[in-house]
Coordinates of C-alpha atoms and ligand atoms in Angstrom, one line a residue:
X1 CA -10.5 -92.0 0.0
X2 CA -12.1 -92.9 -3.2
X3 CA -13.8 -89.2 -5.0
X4 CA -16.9 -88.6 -4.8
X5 CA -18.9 -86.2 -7.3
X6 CA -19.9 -83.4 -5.8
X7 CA -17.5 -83.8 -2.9
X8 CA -13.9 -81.7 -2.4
X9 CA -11.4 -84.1 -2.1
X10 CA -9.5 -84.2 1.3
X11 CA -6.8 -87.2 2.5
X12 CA -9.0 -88.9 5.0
X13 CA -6.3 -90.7 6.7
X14 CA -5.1 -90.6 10.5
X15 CA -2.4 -87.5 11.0
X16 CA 0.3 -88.8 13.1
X17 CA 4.0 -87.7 13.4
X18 CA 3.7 -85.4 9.9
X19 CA 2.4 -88.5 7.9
X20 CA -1.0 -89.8 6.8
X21 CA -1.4 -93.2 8.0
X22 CA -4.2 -95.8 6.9
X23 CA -6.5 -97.7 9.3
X24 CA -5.3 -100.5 11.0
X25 CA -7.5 -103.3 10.3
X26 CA -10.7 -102.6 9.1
X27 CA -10.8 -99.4 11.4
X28 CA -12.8 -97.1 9.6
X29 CA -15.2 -94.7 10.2
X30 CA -18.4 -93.8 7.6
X31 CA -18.8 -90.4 7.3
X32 CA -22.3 -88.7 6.2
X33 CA -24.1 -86.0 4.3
X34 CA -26.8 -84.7 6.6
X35 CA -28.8 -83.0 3.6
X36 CA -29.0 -86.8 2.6
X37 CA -28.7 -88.7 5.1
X38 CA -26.7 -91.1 3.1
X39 CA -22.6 -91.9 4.4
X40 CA -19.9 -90.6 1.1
X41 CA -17.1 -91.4 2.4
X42 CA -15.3 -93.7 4.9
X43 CA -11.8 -92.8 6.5
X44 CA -9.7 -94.2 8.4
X45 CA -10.1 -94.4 12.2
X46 CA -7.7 -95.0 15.0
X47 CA -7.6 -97.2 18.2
X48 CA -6.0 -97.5 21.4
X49 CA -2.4 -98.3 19.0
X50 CA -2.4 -95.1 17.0
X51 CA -3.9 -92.9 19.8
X52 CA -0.2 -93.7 21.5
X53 CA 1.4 -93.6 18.5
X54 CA -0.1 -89.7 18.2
X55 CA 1.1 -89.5 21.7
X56 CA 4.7 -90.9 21.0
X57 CA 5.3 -87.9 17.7
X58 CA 4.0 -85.4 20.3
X59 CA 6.6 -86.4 22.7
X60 CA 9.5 -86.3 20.0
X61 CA 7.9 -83.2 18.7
X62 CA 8.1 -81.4 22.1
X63 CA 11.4 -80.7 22.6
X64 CA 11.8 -78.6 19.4
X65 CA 8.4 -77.2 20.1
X66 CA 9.2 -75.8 23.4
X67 CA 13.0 -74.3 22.2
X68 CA 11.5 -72.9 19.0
X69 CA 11.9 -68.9 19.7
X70 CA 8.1 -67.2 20.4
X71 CA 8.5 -65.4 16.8
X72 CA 8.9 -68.7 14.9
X73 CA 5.6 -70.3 16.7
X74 CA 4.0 -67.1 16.0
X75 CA 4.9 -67.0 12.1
X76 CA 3.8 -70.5 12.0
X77 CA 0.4 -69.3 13.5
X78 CA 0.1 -66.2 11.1
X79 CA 0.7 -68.6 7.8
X80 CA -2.1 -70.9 9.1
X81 CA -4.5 -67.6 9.4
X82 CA -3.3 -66.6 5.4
X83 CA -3.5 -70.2 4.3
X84 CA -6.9 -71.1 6.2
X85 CA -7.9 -67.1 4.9
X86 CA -6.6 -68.2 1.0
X87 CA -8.2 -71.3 1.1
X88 CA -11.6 -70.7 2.8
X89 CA -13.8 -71.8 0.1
X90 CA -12.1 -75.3 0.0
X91 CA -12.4 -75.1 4.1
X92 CA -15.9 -74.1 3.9
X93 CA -17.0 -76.5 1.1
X94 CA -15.5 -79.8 3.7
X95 CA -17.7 -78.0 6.5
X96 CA -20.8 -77.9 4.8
X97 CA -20.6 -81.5 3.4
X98 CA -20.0 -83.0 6.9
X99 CA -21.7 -81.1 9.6
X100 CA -24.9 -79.8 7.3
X101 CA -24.7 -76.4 8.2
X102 CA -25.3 -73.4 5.4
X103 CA -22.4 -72.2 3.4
X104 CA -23.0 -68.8 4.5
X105 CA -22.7 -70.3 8.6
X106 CA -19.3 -72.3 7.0
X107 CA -17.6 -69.2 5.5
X108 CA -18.5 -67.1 8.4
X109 CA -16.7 -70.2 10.8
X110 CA -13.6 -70.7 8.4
X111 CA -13.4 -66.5 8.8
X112 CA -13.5 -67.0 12.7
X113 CA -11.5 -69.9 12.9
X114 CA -8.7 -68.1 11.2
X115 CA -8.8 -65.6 13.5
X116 CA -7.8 -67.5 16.0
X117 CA -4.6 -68.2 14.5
X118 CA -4.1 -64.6 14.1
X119 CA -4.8 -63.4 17.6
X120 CA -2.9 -66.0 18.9
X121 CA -0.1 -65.6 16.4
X122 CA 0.0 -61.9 18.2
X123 CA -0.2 -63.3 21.6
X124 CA 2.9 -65.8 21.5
X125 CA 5.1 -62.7 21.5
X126 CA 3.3 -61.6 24.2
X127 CA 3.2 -64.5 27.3
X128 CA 5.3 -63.2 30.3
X129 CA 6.3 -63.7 33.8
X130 CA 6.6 -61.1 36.9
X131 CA 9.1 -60.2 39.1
X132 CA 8.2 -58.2 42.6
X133 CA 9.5 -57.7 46.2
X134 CA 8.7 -59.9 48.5
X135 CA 6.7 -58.6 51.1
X136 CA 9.5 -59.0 53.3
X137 CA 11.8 -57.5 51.6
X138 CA 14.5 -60.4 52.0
X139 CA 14.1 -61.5 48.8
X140 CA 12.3 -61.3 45.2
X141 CA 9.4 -63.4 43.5
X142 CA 9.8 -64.3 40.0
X143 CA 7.3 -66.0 37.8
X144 CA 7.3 -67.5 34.8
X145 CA 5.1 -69.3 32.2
X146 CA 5.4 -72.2 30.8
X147 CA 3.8 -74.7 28.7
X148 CA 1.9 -77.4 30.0
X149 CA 2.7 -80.0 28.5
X150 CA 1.6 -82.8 25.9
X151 CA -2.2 -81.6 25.1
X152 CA -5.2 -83.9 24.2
X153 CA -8.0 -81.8 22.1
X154 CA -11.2 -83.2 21.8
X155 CA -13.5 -81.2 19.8
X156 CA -17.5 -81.2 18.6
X157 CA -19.2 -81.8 15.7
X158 CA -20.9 -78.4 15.5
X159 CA -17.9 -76.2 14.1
X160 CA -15.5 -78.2 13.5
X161 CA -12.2 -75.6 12.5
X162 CA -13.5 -73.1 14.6
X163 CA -13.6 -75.0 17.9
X164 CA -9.9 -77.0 16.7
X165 CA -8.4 -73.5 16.0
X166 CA -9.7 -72.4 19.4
X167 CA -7.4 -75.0 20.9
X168 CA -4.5 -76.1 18.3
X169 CA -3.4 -72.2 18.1
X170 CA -3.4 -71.3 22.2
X171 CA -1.2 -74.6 22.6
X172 CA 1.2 -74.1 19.9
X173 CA 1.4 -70.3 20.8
X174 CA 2.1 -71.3 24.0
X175 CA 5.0 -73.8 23.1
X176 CA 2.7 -77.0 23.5
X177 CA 2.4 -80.3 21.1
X178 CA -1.2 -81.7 20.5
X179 CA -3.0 -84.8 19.5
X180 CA -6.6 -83.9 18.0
X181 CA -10.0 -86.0 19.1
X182 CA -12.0 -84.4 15.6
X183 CA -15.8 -85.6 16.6
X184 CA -16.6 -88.9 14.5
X185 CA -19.3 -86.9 12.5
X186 CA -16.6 -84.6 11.3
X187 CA -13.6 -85.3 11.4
X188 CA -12.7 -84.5 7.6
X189 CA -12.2 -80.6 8.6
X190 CA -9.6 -81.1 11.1
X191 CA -7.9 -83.2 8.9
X192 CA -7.7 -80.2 6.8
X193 CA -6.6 -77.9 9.4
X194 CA -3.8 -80.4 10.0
X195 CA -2.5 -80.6 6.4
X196 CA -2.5 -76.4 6.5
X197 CA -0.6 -76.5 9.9
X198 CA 1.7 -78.6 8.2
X199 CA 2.0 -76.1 5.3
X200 CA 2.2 -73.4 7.4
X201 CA 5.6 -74.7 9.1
X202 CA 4.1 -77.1 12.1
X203 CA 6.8 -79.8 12.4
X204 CA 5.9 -83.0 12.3
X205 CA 4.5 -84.3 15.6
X206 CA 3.2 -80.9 16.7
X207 CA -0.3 -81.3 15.6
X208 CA -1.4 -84.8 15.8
X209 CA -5.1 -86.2 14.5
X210 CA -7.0 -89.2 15.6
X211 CA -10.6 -89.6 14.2
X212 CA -12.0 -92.7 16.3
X213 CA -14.8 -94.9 15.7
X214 CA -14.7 -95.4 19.6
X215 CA -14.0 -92.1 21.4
X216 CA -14.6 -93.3 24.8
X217 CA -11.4 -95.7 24.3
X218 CA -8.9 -93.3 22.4
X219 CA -9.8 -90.8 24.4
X220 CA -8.9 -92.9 27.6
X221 CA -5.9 -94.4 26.5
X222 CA -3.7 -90.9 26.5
X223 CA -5.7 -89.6 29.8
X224 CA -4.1 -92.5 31.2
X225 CA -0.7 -91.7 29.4
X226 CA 1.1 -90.2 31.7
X227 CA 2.8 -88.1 29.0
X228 CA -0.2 -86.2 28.2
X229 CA -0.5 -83.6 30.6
X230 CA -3.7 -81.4 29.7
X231 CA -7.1 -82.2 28.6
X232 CA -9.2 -79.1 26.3
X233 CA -12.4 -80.9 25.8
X234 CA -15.2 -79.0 24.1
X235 CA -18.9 -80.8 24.0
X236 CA -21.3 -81.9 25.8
X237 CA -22.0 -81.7 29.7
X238 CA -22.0 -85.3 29.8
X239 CA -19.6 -86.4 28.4
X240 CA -17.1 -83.4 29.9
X241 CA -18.3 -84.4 33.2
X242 CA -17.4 -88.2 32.2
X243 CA -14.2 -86.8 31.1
X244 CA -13.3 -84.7 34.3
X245 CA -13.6 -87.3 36.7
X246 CA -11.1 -89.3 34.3
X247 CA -8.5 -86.8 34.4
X248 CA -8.7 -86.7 37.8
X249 CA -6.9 -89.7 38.7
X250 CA -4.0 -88.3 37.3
X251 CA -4.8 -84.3 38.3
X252 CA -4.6 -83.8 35.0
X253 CA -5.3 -80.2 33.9
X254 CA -8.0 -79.2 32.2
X255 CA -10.1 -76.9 30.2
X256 CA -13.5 -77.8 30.1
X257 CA -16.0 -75.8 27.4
X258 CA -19.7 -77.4 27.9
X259 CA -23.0 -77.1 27.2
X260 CA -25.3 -73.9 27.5
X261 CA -28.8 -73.0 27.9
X262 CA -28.5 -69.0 27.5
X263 CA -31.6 -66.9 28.2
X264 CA -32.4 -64.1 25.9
X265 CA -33.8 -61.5 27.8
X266 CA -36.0 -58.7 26.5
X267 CA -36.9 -55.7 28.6
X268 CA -40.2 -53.5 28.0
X269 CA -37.9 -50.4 27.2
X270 CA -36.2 -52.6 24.2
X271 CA -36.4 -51.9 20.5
X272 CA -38.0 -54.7 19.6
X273 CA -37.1 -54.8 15.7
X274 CA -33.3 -54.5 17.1
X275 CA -34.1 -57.5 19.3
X276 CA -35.7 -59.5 16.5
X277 CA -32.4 -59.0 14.8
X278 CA -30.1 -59.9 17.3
X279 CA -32.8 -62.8 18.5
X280 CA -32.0 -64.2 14.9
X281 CA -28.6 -64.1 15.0
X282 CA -28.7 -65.3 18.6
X283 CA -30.8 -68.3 17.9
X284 CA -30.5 -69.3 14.1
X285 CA -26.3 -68.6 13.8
X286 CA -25.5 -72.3 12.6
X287 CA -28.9 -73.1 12.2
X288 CA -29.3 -73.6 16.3
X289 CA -26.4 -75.7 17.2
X290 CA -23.9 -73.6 19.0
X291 CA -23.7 -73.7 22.8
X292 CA -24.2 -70.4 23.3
X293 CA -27.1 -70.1 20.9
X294 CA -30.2 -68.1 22.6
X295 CA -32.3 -71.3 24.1
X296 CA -34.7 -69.6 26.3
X297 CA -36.2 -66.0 25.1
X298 CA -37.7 -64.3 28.2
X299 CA -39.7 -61.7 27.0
X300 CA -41.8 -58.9 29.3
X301 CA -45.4 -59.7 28.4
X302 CA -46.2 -56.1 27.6
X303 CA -44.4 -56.3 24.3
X304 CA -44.4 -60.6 24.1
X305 CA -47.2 -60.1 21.1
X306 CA -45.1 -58.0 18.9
X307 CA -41.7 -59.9 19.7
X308 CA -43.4 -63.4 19.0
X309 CA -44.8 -62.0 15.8
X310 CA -41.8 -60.7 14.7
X311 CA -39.7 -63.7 15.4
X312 CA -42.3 -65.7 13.5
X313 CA -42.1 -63.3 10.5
X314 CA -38.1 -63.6 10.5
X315 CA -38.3 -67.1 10.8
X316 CA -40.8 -68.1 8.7
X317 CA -38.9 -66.2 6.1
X318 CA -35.6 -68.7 6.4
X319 CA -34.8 -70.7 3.2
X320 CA -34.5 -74.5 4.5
X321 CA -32.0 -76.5 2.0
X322 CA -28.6 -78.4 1.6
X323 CA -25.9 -76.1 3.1
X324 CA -23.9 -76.4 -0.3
X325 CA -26.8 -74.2 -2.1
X326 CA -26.2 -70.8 -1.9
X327 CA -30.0 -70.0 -1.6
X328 CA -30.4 -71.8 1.8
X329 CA -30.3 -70.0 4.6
X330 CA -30.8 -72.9 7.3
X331 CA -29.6 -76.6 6.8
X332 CA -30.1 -79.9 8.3
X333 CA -29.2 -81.1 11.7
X334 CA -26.1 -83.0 11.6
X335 CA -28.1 -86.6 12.6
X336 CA -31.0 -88.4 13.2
X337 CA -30.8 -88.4 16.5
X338 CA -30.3 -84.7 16.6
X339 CA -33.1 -84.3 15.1
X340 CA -35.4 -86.8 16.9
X341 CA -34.3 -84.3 19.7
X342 CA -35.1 -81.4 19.0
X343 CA -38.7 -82.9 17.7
X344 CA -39.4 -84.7 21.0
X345 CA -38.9 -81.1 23.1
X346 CA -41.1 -79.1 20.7
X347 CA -43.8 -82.2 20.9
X348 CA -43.6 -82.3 24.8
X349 CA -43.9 -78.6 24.4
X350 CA -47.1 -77.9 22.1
X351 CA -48.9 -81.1 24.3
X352 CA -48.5 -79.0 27.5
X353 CA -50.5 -76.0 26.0
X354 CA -47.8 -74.3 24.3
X355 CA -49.1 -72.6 20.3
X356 CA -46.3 -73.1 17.2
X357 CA -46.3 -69.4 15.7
X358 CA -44.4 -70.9 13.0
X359 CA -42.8 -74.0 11.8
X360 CA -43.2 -77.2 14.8
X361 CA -42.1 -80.4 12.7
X362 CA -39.7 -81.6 10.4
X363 CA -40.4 -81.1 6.7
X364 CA -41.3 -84.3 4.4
X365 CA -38.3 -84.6 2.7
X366 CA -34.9 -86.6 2.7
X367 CA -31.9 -85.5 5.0
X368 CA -32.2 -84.3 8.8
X369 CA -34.3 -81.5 8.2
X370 CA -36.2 -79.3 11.5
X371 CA -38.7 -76.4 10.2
X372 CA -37.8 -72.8 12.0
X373 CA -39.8 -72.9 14.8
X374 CA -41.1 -70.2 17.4
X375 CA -43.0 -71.6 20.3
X376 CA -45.1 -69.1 22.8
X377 CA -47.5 -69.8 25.6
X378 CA -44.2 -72.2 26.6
X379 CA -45.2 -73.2 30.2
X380 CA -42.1 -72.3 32.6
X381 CA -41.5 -75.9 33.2
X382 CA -41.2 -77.5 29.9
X383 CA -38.6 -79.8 29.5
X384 CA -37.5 -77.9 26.4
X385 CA -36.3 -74.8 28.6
X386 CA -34.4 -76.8 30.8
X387 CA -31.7 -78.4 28.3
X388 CA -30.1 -77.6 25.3
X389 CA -32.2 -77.4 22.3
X390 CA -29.5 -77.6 19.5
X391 CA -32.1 -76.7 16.7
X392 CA -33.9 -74.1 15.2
X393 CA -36.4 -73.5 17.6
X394 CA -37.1 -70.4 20.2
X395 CA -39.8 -70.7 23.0
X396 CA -41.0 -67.8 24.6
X397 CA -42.0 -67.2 28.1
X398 CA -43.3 -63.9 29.3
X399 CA -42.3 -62.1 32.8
X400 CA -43.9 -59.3 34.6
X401 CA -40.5 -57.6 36.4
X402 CA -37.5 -57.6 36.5
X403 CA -36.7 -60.0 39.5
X404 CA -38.7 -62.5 37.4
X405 CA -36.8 -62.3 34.5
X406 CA -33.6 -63.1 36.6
X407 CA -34.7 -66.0 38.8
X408 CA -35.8 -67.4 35.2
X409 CA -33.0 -66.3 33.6
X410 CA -30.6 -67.9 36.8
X411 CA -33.4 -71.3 36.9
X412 CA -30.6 -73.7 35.4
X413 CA -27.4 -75.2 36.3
X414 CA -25.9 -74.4 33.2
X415 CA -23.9 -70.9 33.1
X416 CA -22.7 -70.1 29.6
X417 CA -24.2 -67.5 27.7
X418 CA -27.3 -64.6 27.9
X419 CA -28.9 -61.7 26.3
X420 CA -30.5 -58.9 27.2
X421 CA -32.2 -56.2 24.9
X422 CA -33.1 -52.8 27.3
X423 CA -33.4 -49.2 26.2
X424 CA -31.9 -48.5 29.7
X425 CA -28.2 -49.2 29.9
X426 CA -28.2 -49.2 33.7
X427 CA -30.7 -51.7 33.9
X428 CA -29.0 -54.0 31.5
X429 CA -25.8 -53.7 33.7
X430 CA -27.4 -54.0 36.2
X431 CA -28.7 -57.4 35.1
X432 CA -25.4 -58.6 33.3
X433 CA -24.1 -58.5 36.5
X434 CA -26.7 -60.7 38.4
X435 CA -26.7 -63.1 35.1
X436 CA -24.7 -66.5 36.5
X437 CA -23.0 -67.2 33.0
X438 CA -19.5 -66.2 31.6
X439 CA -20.7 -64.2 28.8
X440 CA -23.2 -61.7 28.1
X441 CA -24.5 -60.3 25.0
X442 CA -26.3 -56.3 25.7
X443 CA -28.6 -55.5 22.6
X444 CA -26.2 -58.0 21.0
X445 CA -27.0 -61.3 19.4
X446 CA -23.1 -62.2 18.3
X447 CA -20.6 -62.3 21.2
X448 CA -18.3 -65.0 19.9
X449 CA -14.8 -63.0 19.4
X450 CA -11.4 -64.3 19.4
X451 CA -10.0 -61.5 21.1
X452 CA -12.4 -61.9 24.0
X453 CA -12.7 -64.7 27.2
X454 CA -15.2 -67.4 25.9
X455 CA -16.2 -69.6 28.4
X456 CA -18.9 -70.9 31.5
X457 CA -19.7 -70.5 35.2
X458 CA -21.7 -73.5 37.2
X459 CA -21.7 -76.9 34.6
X460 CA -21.0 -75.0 31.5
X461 CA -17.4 -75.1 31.9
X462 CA -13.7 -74.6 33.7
X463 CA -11.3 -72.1 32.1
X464 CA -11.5 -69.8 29.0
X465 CA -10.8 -69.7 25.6
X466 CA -9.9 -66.7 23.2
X467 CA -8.8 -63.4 24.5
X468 CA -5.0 -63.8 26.6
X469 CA -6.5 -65.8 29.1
X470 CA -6.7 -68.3 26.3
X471 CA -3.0 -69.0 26.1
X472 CA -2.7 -69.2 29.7
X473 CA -5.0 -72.2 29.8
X474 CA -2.0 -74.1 28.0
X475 CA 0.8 -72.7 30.9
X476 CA 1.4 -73.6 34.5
X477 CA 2.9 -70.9 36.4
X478 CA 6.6 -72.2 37.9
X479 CA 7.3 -69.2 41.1
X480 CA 10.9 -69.0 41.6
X481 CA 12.5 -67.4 44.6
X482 CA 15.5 -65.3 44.3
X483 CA 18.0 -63.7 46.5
X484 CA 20.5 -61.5 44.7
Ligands
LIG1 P1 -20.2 -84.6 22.6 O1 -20.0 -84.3 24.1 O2 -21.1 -85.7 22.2 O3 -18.8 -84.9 21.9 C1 -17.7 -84.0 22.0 C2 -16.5 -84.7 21.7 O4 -16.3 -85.8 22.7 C3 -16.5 -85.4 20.3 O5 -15.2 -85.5 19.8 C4 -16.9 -86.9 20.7 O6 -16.5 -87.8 19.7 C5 -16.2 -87.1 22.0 N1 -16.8 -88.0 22.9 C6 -18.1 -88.4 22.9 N2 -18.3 -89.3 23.9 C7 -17.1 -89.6 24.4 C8 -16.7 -90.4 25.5 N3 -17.5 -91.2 26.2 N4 -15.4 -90.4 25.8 C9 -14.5 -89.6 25.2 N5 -14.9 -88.7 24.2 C10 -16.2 -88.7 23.8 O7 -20.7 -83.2 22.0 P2 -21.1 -82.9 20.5 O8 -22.5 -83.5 20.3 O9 -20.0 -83.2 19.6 O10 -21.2 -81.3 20.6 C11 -22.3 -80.6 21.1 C12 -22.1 -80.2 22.5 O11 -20.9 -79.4 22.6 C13 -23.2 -79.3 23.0 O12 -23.6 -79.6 24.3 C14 -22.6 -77.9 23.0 O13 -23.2 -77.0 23.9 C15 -21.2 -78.2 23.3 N6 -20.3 -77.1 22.9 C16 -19.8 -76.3 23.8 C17 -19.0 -75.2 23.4 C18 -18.4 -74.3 24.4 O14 -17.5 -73.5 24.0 N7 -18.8 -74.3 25.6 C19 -18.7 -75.0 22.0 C20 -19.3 -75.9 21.1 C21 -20.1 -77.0 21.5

């Protein structure tokens, strides 16, 4: 990769077997500032050829993988935490200059990302078996863990380490070797990630990275590999849905993090300055693209005035600019088309009767840009509440009781995230409980915690991520029967 001014130099080559390979003929990929618009770099892709070549230094790598002692994956884990924790602001810089977002949203992923490493550096000491009585008593039931197997990783665009550390760290912790599916808008980050695995004492083959032009194809060619033996996809619905049905010609196992649509519920008894807060965090965390980002705000229409005006006030306030300034609080979107999205829902919106308290286009100016936007009077069928908004927008609907906020809140397939803001604890327990998602937020806007079980009921998911069950999600359980 040629330097660009104004750019951090990273080796944009394919990471395959401890070496950076170029691109087989002409297989490149053009990567692209969204504050711009414009591509800076190209780097090299892979095909179907180095996608099995990734798979073939996985396979070598496993056997040393899996016989490496817990403590030496776990020290390998802790040095990528120091290193990623060292060399954040390098980290940081790569994020902002491929996905958009603001360099405060960047450092605050490269902190988060790192953390995984750590917690799962912590649990690889700490993945064990059973042994009990069998009912019976004629003989005893022994479990053990162990790794699956070859993993594929395919991660999004929208935090790029964070949601490769979320995988990569679980499946070496676990005694598992990896090839990485970076998304093609940025796949300049995991390259990183895979040159400070490699520092931190990875051996070649463990950690594997294919950027592809053509996902669909890499991405096939080792589901069908009957090496690979575990899929952790993290993205879209449609696409993991596409994906599912793949893998299950070969019962493959898999992990499956998808999209979200999380309500944000706010009770009468609320404080509603703390729920403008955690609304903000909720909603504008990475500028609106996160899957568990606050995409419906269900607010009880005796304090719907005050919260609206509120929200409009916080947003308003929001600095819109290139991620790399310091002084912007919000960047672009990380395409076009994201953005030509996220315009067409607000649109569809305001023409079926719903009022823009602030913000409702994109600003005149170069790059992928999408004002901070509340929308009330939102009609409770607008398209915009039924999928994912990905942008810096928050539409409001008003409820009169409780029930109604919960058949609402429960009006979607997807089951990822939710919030509630109540003054009354029981009542918000009460309503976690009834909530049909994984994860729920009480007078909290940030739940995403690498200690904790991040994941979605109905199509937002299979399995979780984070906490122990994390590393599980890389180990099959093998039951042995024993007589002594
Ligand atoms: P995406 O589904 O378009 O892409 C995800 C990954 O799949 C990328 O690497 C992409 O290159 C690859 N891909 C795309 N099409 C493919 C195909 N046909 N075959 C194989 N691979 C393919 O998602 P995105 O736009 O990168 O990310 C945004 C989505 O991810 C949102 O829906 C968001 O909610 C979801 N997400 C979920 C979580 C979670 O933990 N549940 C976290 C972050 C993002």
């Amino acid at each position: 990769m040629d330097a660009v001014p104004g750019y951090p130099q990273v080796q944009a080559a394919l990471w395959i077997g401890g070496k950076s390979l170029p691109a087989a003929d002409g297989f490149c990929l053009d990567v692209a500032d969204p504050s711009t618009g414009q591509a800076f770099v190209q780097i090299a892709a892979g095909g179907v050829d180095e996608a099995i070549a990734a798979v073939d230094a996985a396979e070598a790598a496993a056997p040393g993988w899996v016989a490496a002692s817990p403590r030496d994956r776990a020290e390998v884990l802790r040095r990528a935490f120091e290193l990623m924790t060292a060399e954040a602001e390098r980290l940081a810089d790569v994020i902002v200059m491929e996905s958009g977002k603001s360099l405060a949203d960047a450092r605050g992923e490269v902190a988060y990302a790192a953390e995984f490493f750590r917690w799962f550096a912590e649990e690889a000491v700490r993945i064990d078996g059973q042994l009990s009585v069998a009912p019976s008593g004629r003989h005893r039931i022994l479990t053990l863990q162990q790794p699956v197997g070859i993993s594929l990783l395919v991660t999004p665009w929208n935090f790029p380490a964070a949601m490769g550390a979320r995988k990569i760290a679980p499946a070496l912790a676990a005694g598992c070797t990896t090839v990485v599916k970076p998304a093609s808008e940025t796949p300049l980050t995991m390259l990183v990630l895979a040159d400070i695995l490699e520092r931190a004492g990875a051996p070649a083959g463990v950690v594997n990275v294919v950027p592809a032009r053509s996902s669909s194809a890499v991405v096939s060619a080792m589901l069908a590999d009957r090496r690979v033996r575990k899929l952790s996809f993290t993205g879209s619905t449609g696409v993991g849905t596409h994906l599912l049905a793949e893998a299950s010609g070969r019962v493959l196992n898999c992990s499956m993090e998808l999209g979200g649509n999380a309500p944000f519920v706010v009770f009468p008894s609320a404080d509603v300055n703390d729920a403008v807060a955690g609304a903000m965090h909720a909603k504008m965390r990475n500028g609106g693209a996160s899957c568990i980002a606050a995409n419906r705000f269900l607010v009880h229409e005796g304090i719907a005035e005050e919260f609206a005006r509120c929200l409009a006030a916080a947003m308003a306030r929001l600095r819109l600019g290139p991620g790399w300034d310091p002084a912007s609080d919000v960047g672009p979107l990380v395409s076009r088309g994201e953005r030509e999205h996220v315009a067409g829902l607000v649109e569809a919106a305001l023409d079926d009767g719903a009022r823009a308290r602030t913000g409702g286009a994109a600003p005149d100016r170069p790059g992928w840009y999408y004002a901070p936007t509340v929308l009330d009077r939102v009609h409770p069928d607008a398209a915009i509440l039924s999928q994912e908004i990905f942008g810096p927008v928050a539409p409001i609907v008003t409820f009169a009781t409780a029930e109604e906020a919960l058949l609402l809140a429960n009006n979607t397939d997807s089951g990822l995230a939710a919030y509630v803001y109540s003054g009354d604890l029981a009542e918000a327990l009460r309503t976690a409980e009834a909530l049909e998602v994984g994860m729920v937020g009480i007078n909290r806007g940030l739940i995403s915690e690498p200690a904790a079980p991040f994941g979605g009921v109905k199509v937002s998911g299979l399995g979780r991520e984070g906490g122990h069950a994390g590393v599980l999600e890389f180990c099959e359980t093998k039951y042995v029967a024993v007589d002594w």
